[in-house]
mmCIF file of C-alpha atoms in Angstrom:
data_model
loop_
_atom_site.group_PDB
_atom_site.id
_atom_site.type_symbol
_atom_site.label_atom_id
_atom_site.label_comp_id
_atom_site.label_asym_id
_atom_site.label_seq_id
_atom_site.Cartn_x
_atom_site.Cartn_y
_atom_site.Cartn_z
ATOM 1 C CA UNK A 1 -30.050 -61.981 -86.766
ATOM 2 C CA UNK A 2 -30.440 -65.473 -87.278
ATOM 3 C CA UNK A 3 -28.921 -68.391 -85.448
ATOM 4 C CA UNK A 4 -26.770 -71.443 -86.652
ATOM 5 C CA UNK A 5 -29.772 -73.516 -87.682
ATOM 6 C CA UNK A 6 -31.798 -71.120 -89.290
ATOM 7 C CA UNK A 7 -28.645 -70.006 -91.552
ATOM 8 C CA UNK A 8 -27.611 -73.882 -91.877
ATOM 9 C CA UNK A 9 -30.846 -74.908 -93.531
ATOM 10 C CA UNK A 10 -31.270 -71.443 -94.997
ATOM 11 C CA UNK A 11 -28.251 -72.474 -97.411
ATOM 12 C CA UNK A 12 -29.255 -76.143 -97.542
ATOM 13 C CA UNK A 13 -32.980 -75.232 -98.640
ATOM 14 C CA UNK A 14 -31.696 -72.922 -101.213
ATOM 15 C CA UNK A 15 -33.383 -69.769 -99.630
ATOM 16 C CA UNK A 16 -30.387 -68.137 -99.794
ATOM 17 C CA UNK A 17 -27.191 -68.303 -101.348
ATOM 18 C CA UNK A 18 -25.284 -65.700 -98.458
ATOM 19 C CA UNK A 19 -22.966 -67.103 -95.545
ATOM 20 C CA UNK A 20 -23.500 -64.432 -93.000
ATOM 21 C CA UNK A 21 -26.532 -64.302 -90.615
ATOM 22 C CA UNK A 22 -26.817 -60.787 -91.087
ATOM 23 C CA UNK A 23 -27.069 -61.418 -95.048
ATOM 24 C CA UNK A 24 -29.071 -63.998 -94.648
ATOM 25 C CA UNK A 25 -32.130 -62.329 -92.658
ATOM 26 C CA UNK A 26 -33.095 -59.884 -95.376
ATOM 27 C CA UNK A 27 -33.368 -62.712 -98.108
ATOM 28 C CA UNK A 28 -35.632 -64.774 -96.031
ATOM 29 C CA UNK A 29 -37.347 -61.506 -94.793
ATOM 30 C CA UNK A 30 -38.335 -61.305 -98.632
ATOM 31 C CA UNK A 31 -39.262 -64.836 -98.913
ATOM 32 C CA UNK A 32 -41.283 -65.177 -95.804
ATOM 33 C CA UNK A 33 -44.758 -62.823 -94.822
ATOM 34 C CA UNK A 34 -43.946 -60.855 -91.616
ATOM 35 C CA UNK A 35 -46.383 -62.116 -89.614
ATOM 36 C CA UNK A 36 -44.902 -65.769 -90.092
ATOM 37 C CA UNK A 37 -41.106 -64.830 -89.501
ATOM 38 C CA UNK A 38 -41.574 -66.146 -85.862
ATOM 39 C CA UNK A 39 -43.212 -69.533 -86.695
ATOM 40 C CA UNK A 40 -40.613 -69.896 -89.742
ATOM 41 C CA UNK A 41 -37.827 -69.660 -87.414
ATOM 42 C CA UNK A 42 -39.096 -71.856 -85.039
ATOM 43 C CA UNK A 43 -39.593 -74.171 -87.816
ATOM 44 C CA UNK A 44 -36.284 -74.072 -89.337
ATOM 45 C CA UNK A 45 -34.926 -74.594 -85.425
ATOM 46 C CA UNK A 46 -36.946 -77.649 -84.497
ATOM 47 C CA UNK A 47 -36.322 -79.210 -88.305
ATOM 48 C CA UNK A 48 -32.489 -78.269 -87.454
ATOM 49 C CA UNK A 49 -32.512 -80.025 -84.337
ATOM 50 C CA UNK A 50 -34.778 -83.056 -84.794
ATOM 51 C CA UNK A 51 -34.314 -83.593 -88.135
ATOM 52 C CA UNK A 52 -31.775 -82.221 -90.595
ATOM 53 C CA UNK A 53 -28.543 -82.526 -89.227
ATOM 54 C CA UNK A 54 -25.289 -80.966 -89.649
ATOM 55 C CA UNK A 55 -23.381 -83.752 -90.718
ATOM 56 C CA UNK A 56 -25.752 -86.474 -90.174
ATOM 57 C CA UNK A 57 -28.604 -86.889 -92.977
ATOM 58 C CA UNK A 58 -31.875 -88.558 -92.004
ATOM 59 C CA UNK A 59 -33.251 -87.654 -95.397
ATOM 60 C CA UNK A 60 -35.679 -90.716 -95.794
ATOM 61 C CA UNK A 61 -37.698 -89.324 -93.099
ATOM 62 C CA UNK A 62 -37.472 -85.918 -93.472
ATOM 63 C CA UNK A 63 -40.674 -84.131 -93.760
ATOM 64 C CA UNK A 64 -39.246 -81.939 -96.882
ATOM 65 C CA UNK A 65 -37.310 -83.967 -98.422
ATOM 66 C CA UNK A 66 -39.365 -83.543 -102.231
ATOM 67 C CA UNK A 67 -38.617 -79.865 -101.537
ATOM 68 C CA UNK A 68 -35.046 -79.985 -100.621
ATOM 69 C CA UNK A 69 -32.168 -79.269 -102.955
ATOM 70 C CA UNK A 70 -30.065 -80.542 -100.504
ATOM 71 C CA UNK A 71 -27.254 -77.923 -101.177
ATOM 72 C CA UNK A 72 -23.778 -78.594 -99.458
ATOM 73 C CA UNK A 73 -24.768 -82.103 -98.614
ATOM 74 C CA UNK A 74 -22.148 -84.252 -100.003
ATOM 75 C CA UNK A 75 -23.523 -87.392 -101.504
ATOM 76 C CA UNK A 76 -23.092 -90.842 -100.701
ATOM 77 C CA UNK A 77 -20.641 -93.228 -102.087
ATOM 78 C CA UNK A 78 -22.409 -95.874 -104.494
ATOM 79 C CA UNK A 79 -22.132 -99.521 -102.573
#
């Protein structure tokens, strides 16, 4: 099953539209080549906690940010 930050970025990536880990897993199992499912995890994990927060964005620096649909993110007020 997959954990919170895996499932967070999951939905905000757009790999999946489900809520529930165990709904989740088989859609990126689909997405992702077996042999890679550790390292993608891991991935998601570190970008989840060094990167892409929950509720705060540090979007100019993110590392996928010209990939990222950014779903559930709500956008920022114009100034």
């Amino acid at each position: 099953m997959v954990d919170t930050h895996v499932a967070r970025l999951s939905q905000r990536l757009a790999l999946t539209r489900e809520k529930a880990p165990e709904k989740i897993e088989p859609d990126l199992m689909q997405l992702v080549p077996r042999d890679e499912w550790t390292l993608f995890s891991h991935l998601l994990i570190w970008h989840g906690r060094r990167r892409c927060f929950a509720r705060i964005l540090t979007a100019l620096n993110c590392e996928v940010r010209a990939l990222c649909p950014r779903i559930g993110v709500a956008k920022r007020p114009s100034a």
